[in-house]
JSON list of C-alpha atoms in Angstrom, two decimals:
[
{"chain": "D", "resi": 1, "resn": "UNK", "atom": "CA", "xyz": [1.62, 8.17, -33.15]},
{"chain": "D", "resi": 2, "resn": "UNK", "atom": "CA", "xyz": [-2.00, 7.67, -32.22]},
{"chain": "D", "resi": 3, "resn": "UNK", "atom": "CA", "xyz": [-2.98, 6.45, -28.78]},
{"chain": "D", "resi": 4, "resn": "UNK", "atom": "CA", "xyz": [-5.44, 4.20, -30.61]},
{"chain": "D", "resi": 5, "resn": "UNK", "atom": "CA", "xyz": [-2.38, 2.20, -31.67]},
{"chain": "D", "resi": 6, "resn": "UNK", "atom": "CA", "xyz": [-1.19, 1.82, -28.08]},
{"chain": "D", "resi": 7, "resn": "UNK", "atom": "CA", "xyz": [-1.80, -1.48, -26.33]},
{"chain": "D", "resi": 8, "resn": "UNK", "atom": "CA", "xyz": [-1.52, -1.89, -22.56]},
{"chain": "D", "resi": 9, "resn": "UNK", "atom": "CA", "xyz": [-1.47, -5.40, -21.13]},
{"chain": "D", "resi": 10, "resn": "UNK", "atom": "CA", "xyz": [-0.31, -7.38, -18.13]},
{"chain": "D", "resi": 11, "resn": "UNK", "atom": "CA", "xyz": [3.17, -8.82, -18.57]},
{"chain": "D", "resi": 12, "resn": "UNK", "atom": "CA", "xyz": [3.64, -12.55, -19.07]},
{"chain": "D", "resi": 13, "resn": "UNK", "atom": "CA", "xyz": [6.68, -14.76, -18.40]},
{"chain": "D", "resi": 14, "resn": "UNK", "atom": "CA", "xyz": [7.63, -14.36, -22.07]},
{"chain": "D", "resi": 15, "resn": "UNK", "atom": "CA", "xyz": [8.03, -10.60, -21.44]},
{"chain": "D", "resi": 16, "resn": "UNK", "atom": "CA", "xyz": [10.75, -10.98, -18.79]},
{"chain": "D", "resi": 17, "resn": "UNK", "atom": "CA", "xyz": [13.73, -10.44, -21.15]},
{"chain": "D", "resi": 18, "resn": "UNK", "atom": "CA", "xyz": [12.27, -7.27, -22.70]},
{"chain": "D", "resi": 19, "resn": "UNK", "atom": "CA", "xyz": [11.11, -6.05, -19.29]},
{"chain": "D", "resi": 20, "resn": "UNK", "atom": "CA", "xyz": [14.64, -6.47, -17.95]},
{"chain": "D", "resi": 21, "resn": "UNK", "atom": "CA", "xyz": [15.95, -4.41, -20.90]},
{"chain": "D", "resi": 22, "resn": "UNK", "atom": "CA", "xyz": [13.40, -1.68, -20.08]},
{"chain": "D", "resi": 23, "resn": "UNK", "atom": "CA", "xyz": [14.50, -1.78, -16.44]},
{"chain": "D", "resi": 24, "resn": "UNK", "atom": "CA", "xyz": [18.12, -1.26, -17.54]},
{"chain": "D", "resi": 25, "resn": "UNK", "atom": "CA", "xyz": [16.99, 1.65, -19.77]},
{"chain": "D", "resi": 26, "resn": "UNK", "atom": "CA", "xyz": [15.20, 3.19, -16.77]},
{"chain": "D", "resi": 27, "resn": "UNK", "atom": "CA", "xyz": [18.34, 2.79, -14.64]},
{"chain": "D", "resi": 28, "resn": "UNK", "atom": "CA", "xyz": [20.41, 4.47, -17.34]},
{"chain": "D", "resi": 29, "resn": "UNK", "atom": "CA", "xyz": [17.95, 7.38, -17.51]},
{"chain": "D", "resi": 30, "resn": "UNK", "atom": "CA", "xyz": [18.08, 7.77, -13.72]},
{"chain": "D", "resi": 31, "resn": "UNK", "atom": "CA", "xyz": [21.90, 7.58, -13.78]},
{"chain": "D", "resi": 32, "resn": "UNK", "atom": "CA", "xyz": [21.70, 4.42, -11.67]},
{"chain": "D", "resi": 33, "resn": "UNK", "atom": "CA", "xyz": [22.95, 1.73, -14.06]},
{"chain": "D", "resi": 34, "resn": "UNK", "atom": "CA", "xyz": [25.38, 0.46, -11.40]},
{"chain": "D", "resi": 35, "resn": "UNK", "atom": "CA", "xyz": [22.40, -0.24, -9.12]},
{"chain": "D", "resi": 36, "resn": "UNK", "atom": "CA", "xyz": [20.99, -2.95, -11.42]},
{"chain": "D", "resi": 37, "resn": "UNK", "atom": "CA", "xyz": [22.34, -6.07, -9.77]},
{"chain": "D", "resi": 38, "resn": "UNK", "atom": "CA", "xyz": [19.36, -8.36, -10.38]},
{"chain": "D", "resi": 39, "resn": "UNK", "atom": "CA", "xyz": [18.90, -10.84, -13.18]},
{"chain": "D", "resi": 40, "resn": "UNK", "atom": "CA", "xyz": [16.27, -12.37, -15.47]},
{"chain": "D", "resi": 41, "resn": "UNK", "atom": "CA", "xyz": [15.73, -15.50, -13.35]},
{"chain": "D", "resi": 42, "resn": "UNK", "atom": "CA", "xyz": [15.09, -13.51, -10.18]},
{"chain": "D", "resi": 43, "resn": "UNK", "atom": "CA", "xyz": [12.73, -11.13, -11.98]},
{"chain": "D", "resi": 44, "resn": "UNK", "atom": "CA", "xyz": [10.74, -14.02, -13.44]},
{"chain": "D", "resi": 45, "resn": "UNK", "atom": "CA", "xyz": [10.62, -15.87, -10.10]},
{"chain": "D", "resi": 46, "resn": "UNK", "atom": "CA", "xyz": [9.23, -12.87, -8.21]},
{"chain": "D", "resi": 47, "resn": "UNK", "atom": "CA", "xyz": [6.73, -11.88, -10.89]},
{"chain": "D", "resi": 48, "resn": "UNK", "atom": "CA", "xyz": [5.52, -15.31, -12.05]},
{"chain": "D", "resi": 49, "resn": "UNK", "atom": "CA", "xyz": [7.04, -18.08, -9.93]},
{"chain": "D", "resi": 50, "resn": "UNK", "atom": "CA", "xyz": [9.98, -20.32, -10.71]},
{"chain": "D", "resi": 51, "resn": "UNK", "atom": "CA", "xyz": [10.35, -21.28, -14.34]},
{"chain": "D", "resi": 52, "resn": "UNK", "atom": "CA", "xyz": [9.25, -24.86, -14.93]},
{"chain": "D", "resi": 53, "resn": "UNK", "atom": "CA", "xyz": [7.38, -25.08, -11.62]},
{"chain": "D", "resi": 54, "resn": "UNK", "atom": "CA", "xyz": [3.65, -25.30, -10.95]},
{"chain": "D", "resi": 55, "resn": "UNK", "atom": "CA", "xyz": [2.59, -21.66, -10.96]},
{"chain": "D", "resi": 56, "resn": "UNK", "atom": "CA", "xyz": [-1.07, -22.30, -10.13]},
{"chain": "D", "resi": 57, "resn": "UNK", "atom": "CA", "xyz": [-0.74, -21.36, -6.44]},
{"chain": "D", "resi": 58, "resn": "UNK", "atom": "CA", "xyz": [1.93, -18.69, -6.89]},
{"chain": "D", "resi": 59, "resn": "UNK", "atom": "CA", "xyz": [1.22, -15.23, -5.48]},
{"chain": "D", "resi": 60, "resn": "UNK", "atom": "CA", "xyz": [3.25, -12.60, -7.32]},
{"chain": "D", "resi": 61, "resn": "UNK", "atom": "CA", "xyz": [5.37, -10.12, -5.40]},
{"chain": "D", "resi": 62, "resn": "UNK", "atom": "CA", "xyz": [4.67, -7.44, -8.01]},
{"chain": "D", "resi": 63, "resn": "UNK", "atom": "CA", "xyz": [2.72, -6.94, -11.23]},
{"chain": "D", "resi": 64, "resn": "UNK", "atom": "CA", "xyz": [3.74, -5.31, -14.49]},
{"chain": "D", "resi": 65, "resn": "UNK", "atom": "CA", "xyz": [1.82, -3.57, -17.24]},
{"chain": "D", "resi": 66, "resn": "UNK", "atom": "CA", "xyz": [3.57, -3.38, -20.61]},
{"chain": "D", "resi": 67, "resn": "UNK", "atom": "CA", "xyz": [2.89, -0.56, -23.08]},
{"chain": "D", "resi": 68, "resn": "UNK", "atom": "CA", "xyz": [3.26, -1.59, -26.73]},
{"chain": "D", "resi": 69, "resn": "UNK", "atom": "CA", "xyz": [3.18, 0.55, -29.82]},
{"chain": "D", "resi": 70, "resn": "UNK", "atom": "CA", "xyz": [3.14, -1.26, -33.18]},
{"chain": "D", "resi": 71, "resn": "UNK", "atom": "CA", "xyz": [3.86, -4.48, -31.27]},
{"chain": "D", "resi": 72, "resn": "UNK", "atom": "CA", "xyz": [7.04, -2.97, -29.79]},
{"chain": "D", "resi": 73, "resn": "UNK", "atom": "CA", "xyz": [7.37, -2.68, -25.99]},
{"chain": "D", "resi": 74, "resn": "UNK", "atom": "CA", "xyz": [7.91, 1.03, -25.31]},
{"chain": "D", "resi": 75, "resn": "UNK", "atom": "CA", "xyz": [7.21, 1.32, -21.59]},
{"chain": "D", "resi": 76, "resn": "UNK", "atom": "CA", "xyz": [6.07, -0.36, -18.41]},
{"chain": "D", "resi": 77, "resn": "UNK", "atom": "CA", "xyz": [4.71, 0.12, -14.94]},
{"chain": "D", "resi": 78, "resn": "UNK", "atom": "CA", "xyz": [5.73, -2.22, -12.11]},
{"chain": "D", "resi": 79, "resn": "UNK", "atom": "CA", "xyz": [3.61, -2.05, -8.97]},
{"chain": "D", "resi": 80, "resn": "UNK", "atom": "CA", "xyz": [2.54, -3.93, -5.87]},
{"chain": "D", "resi": 81, "resn": "UNK", "atom": "CA", "xyz": [0.01, -3.71, -3.07]},
{"chain": "D", "resi": 82, "resn": "UNK", "atom": "CA", "xyz": [0.69, -1.98, 0.21]},
{"chain": "D", "resi": 83, "resn": "UNK", "atom": "CA", "xyz": [-1.59, -1.09, 3.12]},
{"chain": "D", "resi": 84, "resn": "UNK", "atom": "CA", "xyz": [-2.60, 2.17, 4.77]},
{"chain": "D", "resi": 85, "resn": "UNK", "atom": "CA", "xyz": [-3.20, 1.79, 8.49]},
{"chain": "D", "resi": 86, "resn": "UNK", "atom": "CA", "xyz": [-4.85, 5.23, 8.61]},
{"chain": "D", "resi": 87, "resn": "UNK", "atom": "CA", "xyz": [-7.29, 4.40, 5.82]},
{"chain": "D", "resi": 88, "resn": "UNK", "atom": "CA", "xyz": [-7.45, 0.72, 6.84]},
{"chain": "D", "resi": 89, "resn": "UNK", "atom": "CA", "xyz": [-7.43, -0.07, 3.14]},
{"chain": "D", "resi": 90, "resn": "UNK", "atom": "CA", "xyz": [-5.01, -1.55, 0.66]},
{"chain": "D", "resi": 91, "resn": "UNK", "atom": "CA", "xyz": [-3.19, 0.70, -1.74]},
{"chain": "D", "resi": 92, "resn": "UNK", "atom": "CA", "xyz": [-1.00, 0.29, -4.78]},
{"chain": "D", "resi": 93, "resn": "UNK", "atom": "CA", "xyz": [2.60, 1.49, -4.88]},
{"chain": "D", "resi": 94, "resn": "UNK", "atom": "CA", "xyz": [4.13, 2.09, -8.30]},
{"chain": "D", "resi": 95, "resn": "UNK", "atom": "CA", "xyz": [7.77, 1.11, -8.07]},
{"chain": "D", "resi": 96, "resn": "UNK", "atom": "CA", "xyz": [8.56, 2.09, -11.64]},
{"chain": "D", "resi": 97, "resn": "UNK", "atom": "CA", "xyz": [6.84, 3.93, -14.46]},
{"chain": "D", "resi": 98, "resn": "UNK", "atom": "CA", "xyz": [8.97, 4.24, -17.58]},
{"chain": "D", "resi": 99, "resn": "UNK", "atom": "CA", "xyz": [8.53, 5.14, -21.23]},
{"chain": "D", "resi": 100, "resn": "UNK", "atom": "CA", "xyz": [11.41, 4.99, -23.70]},
{"chain": "D", "resi": 101, "resn": "UNK", "atom": "CA", "xyz": [12.65, 8.54, -24.42]},
{"chain": "D", "resi": 102, "resn": "UNK", "atom": "CA", "xyz": [11.64, 8.53, -28.08]},
{"chain": "D", "resi": 103, "resn": "UNK", "atom": "CA", "xyz": [8.02, 7.74, -27.11]},
{"chain": "D", "resi": 104, "resn": "UNK", "atom": "CA", "xyz": [7.62, 10.34, -24.34]},
{"chain": "D", "resi": 105, "resn": "UNK", "atom": "CA", "xyz": [5.25, 13.28, -24.60]},
{"chain": "D", "resi": 106, "resn": "UNK", "atom": "CA", "xyz": [2.61, 11.27, -26.43]},
{"chain": "D", "resi": 107, "resn": "UNK", "atom": "CA", "xyz": [0.40, 10.25, -23.50]},
{"chain": "D", "resi": 108, "resn": "UNK", "atom": "CA", "xyz": [1.83, 6.77, -22.90]},
{"chain": "D", "resi": 109, "resn": "UNK", "atom": "CA", "xyz": [2.91, 7.52, -19.32]},
{"chain": "D", "resi": 110, "resn": "UNK", "atom": "CA", "xyz": [-0.52, 8.95, -18.57]},
{"chain": "D", "resi": 111, "resn": "UNK", "atom": "CA", "xyz": [-2.19, 5.85, -20.03]},
{"chain": "D", "resi": 112, "resn": "UNK", "atom": "CA", "xyz": [0.04, 3.57, -17.94]},
{"chain": "D", "resi": 113, "resn": "UNK", "atom": "CA", "xyz": [-0.65, 5.41, -14.70]},
{"chain": "D", "resi": 114, "resn": "UNK", "atom": "CA", "xyz": [-4.37, 5.63, -15.52]},
{"chain": "D", "resi": 115, "resn": "UNK", "atom": "CA", "xyz": [-4.44, 1.86, -16.09]},
{"chain": "D", "resi": 116, "resn": "UNK", "atom": "CA", "xyz": [-2.91, 1.25, -12.66]},
{"chain": "D", "resi": 117, "resn": "UNK", "atom": "CA", "xyz": [-5.33, 3.79, -11.12]},
{"chain": "D", "resi": 118, "resn": "UNK", "atom": "CA", "xyz": [-8.22, 1.83, -12.66]},
{"chain": "D", "resi": 119, "resn": "UNK", "atom": "CA", "xyz": [-6.86, -1.33, -11.04]},
{"chain": "D", "resi": 120, "resn": "UNK", "atom": "CA", "xyz": [-6.59, 0.49, -7.70]},
{"chain": "D", "resi": 121, "resn": "UNK", "atom": "CA", "xyz": [-10.23, 1.62, -7.91]},
{"chain": "D", "resi": 122, "resn": "UNK", "atom": "CA", "xyz": [-11.46, -1.82, -9.00]},
{"chain": "D", "resi": 123, "resn": "UNK", "atom": "CA", "xyz": [-9.53, -3.42, -6.11]},
{"chain": "D", "resi": 124, "resn": "UNK", "atom": "CA", "xyz": [-11.02, -0.99, -3.57]},
{"chain": "D", "resi": 125, "resn": "UNK", "atom": "CA", "xyz": [-7.68, 0.63, -2.82]},
{"chain": "D", "resi": 126, "resn": "UNK", "atom": "CA", "xyz": [-7.62, 3.86, -0.87]},
{"chain": "D", "resi": 127, "resn": "UNK", "atom": "CA", "xyz": [-4.63, 5.37, -2.63]},
{"chain": "D", "resi": 128, "resn": "UNK", "atom": "CA", "xyz": [-2.04, 5.13, -5.35]},
{"chain": "D", "resi": 129, "resn": "UNK", "atom": "CA", "xyz": [1.51, 6.18, -4.49]},
{"chain": "D", "resi": 130, "resn": "UNK", "atom": "CA", "xyz": [4.98, 6.37, -5.99]},
{"chain": "D", "resi": 131, "resn": "UNK", "atom": "CA", "xyz": [8.28, 8.18, -5.52]},
{"chain": "D", "resi": 132, "resn": "UNK", "atom": "CA", "xyz": [10.10, 10.52, -7.86]},
{"chain": "D", "resi": 133, "resn": "UNK", "atom": "CA", "xyz": [13.72, 11.63, -7.84]},
{"chain": "D", "resi": 134, "resn": "UNK", "atom": "CA", "xyz": [14.01, 15.25, -6.72]},
{"chain": "D", "resi": 135, "resn": "UNK", "atom": "CA", "xyz": [16.03, 16.24, -9.80]},
{"chain": "D", "resi": 136, "resn": "UNK", "atom": "CA", "xyz": [13.50, 14.78, -12.26]},
{"chain": "D", "resi": 137, "resn": "UNK", "atom": "CA", "xyz": [11.59, 17.99, -12.96]},
{"chain": "D", "resi": 138, "resn": "UNK", "atom": "CA", "xyz": [9.86, 16.66, -16.11]},
{"chain": "D", "resi": 139, "resn": "UNK", "atom": "CA", "xyz": [8.41, 13.75, -14.12]},
{"chain": "D", "resi": 140, "resn": "UNK", "atom": "CA", "xyz": [7.44, 15.98, -11.17]},
{"chain": "D", "resi": 141, "resn": "UNK", "atom": "CA", "xyz": [5.65, 18.35, -13.53]},
{"chain": "D", "resi": 142, "resn": "UNK", "atom": "CA", "xyz": [3.89, 15.46, -15.24]},
{"chain": "D", "resi": 143, "resn": "UNK", "atom": "CA", "xyz": [2.74, 13.97, -11.94]},
{"chain": "D", "resi": 144, "resn": "UNK", "atom": "CA", "xyz": [1.45, 17.31, -10.68]},
{"chain": "D", "resi": 145, "resn": "UNK", "atom": "CA", "xyz": [-0.35, 17.85, -14.01]},
{"chain": "D", "resi": 146, "resn": "UNK", "atom": "CA", "xyz": [-2.26, 14.58, -13.58]},
{"chain": "D", "resi": 147, "resn": "UNK", "atom": "CA", "xyz": [-3.33, 15.53, -10.05]},
{"chain": "D", "resi": 148, "resn": "UNK", "atom": "CA", "xyz": [-0.67, 13.97, -7.84]},
{"chain": "D", "resi": 149, "resn": "UNK", "atom": "CA", "xyz": [0.57, 15.70, -4.71]},
{"chain": "D", "resi": 150, "resn": "UNK", "atom": "CA", "xyz": [4.33, 15.70, -4.21]},
{"chain": "D", "resi": 151, "resn": "UNK", "atom": "CA", "xyz": [4.84, 15.23, -0.48]},
{"chain": "D", "resi": 152, "resn": "UNK", "atom": "CA", "xyz": [7.93, 17.27, 0.43]},
{"chain": "D", "resi": 153, "resn": "UNK", "atom": "CA", "xyz": [7.62, 16.44, 4.12]},
{"chain": "D", "resi": 154, "resn": "UNK", "atom": "CA", "xyz": [8.21, 12.69, 3.65]},
{"chain": "D", "resi": 155, "resn": "UNK", "atom": "CA", "xyz": [11.59, 11.03, 3.13]},
{"chain": "D", "resi": 156, "resn": "UNK", "atom": "CA", "xyz": [12.30, 7.48, 2.01]},
{"chain": "D", "resi": 157, "resn": "UNK", "atom": "CA", "xyz": [14.25, 5.33, 4.47]},
{"chain": "D", "resi": 158, "resn": "UNK", "atom": "CA", "xyz": [16.11, 2.34, 3.06]},
{"chain": "D", "resi": 159, "resn": "UNK", "atom": "CA", "xyz": [18.25, -0.43, 4.55]},
{"chain": "D", "resi": 160, "resn": "UNK", "atom": "CA", "xyz": [20.16, -2.74, 2.17]},
{"chain": "D", "resi": 161, "resn": "UNK", "atom": "CA", "xyz": [23.13, -5.10, 2.00]},
{"chain": "D", "resi": 162, "resn": "UNK", "atom": "CA", "xyz": [25.21, -5.53, 5.14]},
{"chain": "D", "resi": 163, "resn": "UNK", "atom": "CA", "xyz": [23.13, -2.95, 6.98]},
{"chain": "D", "resi": 164, "resn": "UNK", "atom": "CA", "xyz": [20.01, -5.03, 6.35]},
{"chain": "D", "resi": 165, "resn": "UNK", "atom": "CA", "xyz": [21.73, -8.22, 7.51]},
{"chain": "D", "resi": 166, "resn": "UNK", "atom": "CA", "xyz": [23.05, -6.46, 10.62]},
{"chain": "D", "resi": 167, "resn": "UNK", "atom": "CA", "xyz": [19.65, -5.02, 11.44]},
{"chain": "D", "resi": 168, "resn": "UNK", "atom": "CA", "xyz": [17.97, -8.40, 10.96]},
{"chain": "D", "resi": 169, "resn": "UNK", "atom": "CA", "xyz": [20.47, -10.09, 13.29]},
{"chain": "D", "resi": 170, "resn": "UNK", "atom": "CA", "xyz": [20.12, -7.40, 15.94]},
{"chain": "D", "resi": 171, "resn": "UNK", "atom": "CA", "xyz": [23.71, -6.20, 15.59]},
{"chain": "D", "resi": 172, "resn": "UNK", "atom": "CA", "xyz": [24.52, -2.58, 16.16]},
{"chain": "D", "resi": 173, "resn": "UNK", "atom": "CA", "xyz": [25.29, -0.75, 12.99]}
]
């Protein structure tokens, strides 16, 4: 495979079904298939607005870049803006970066992350961030190779489901 044959482009509403299949492939790789509880309609609504509605004033929750090789979707990066109070600048957080296993090791992941980094620079963002599972040594090595710092001193905190509802209502957990 030649990287000259690789095409990176923003996702469109027509990409939602294939994107959802890539998300399920990512979940399978991460041994988290049971965690995929979303659906196509919800994905489309949050990325592009409700199907059939006027999308002209819609502000997406997240953005997606699709990687295609020979017109076949082989990977994606889903990301959104965040904000650094210390830098007083926006940033970009990559929620997911995924390349199908048979296409790994060919520079596609690096091209995807570079594309998002270019967006971050063009949007005057102060940083680009993402998380990686602690057992995913190949990904950790890749990220360190491209210049990322793995911050061992930070931990992700997450509230979901009933705990989120209880917290929102002020109930003790």
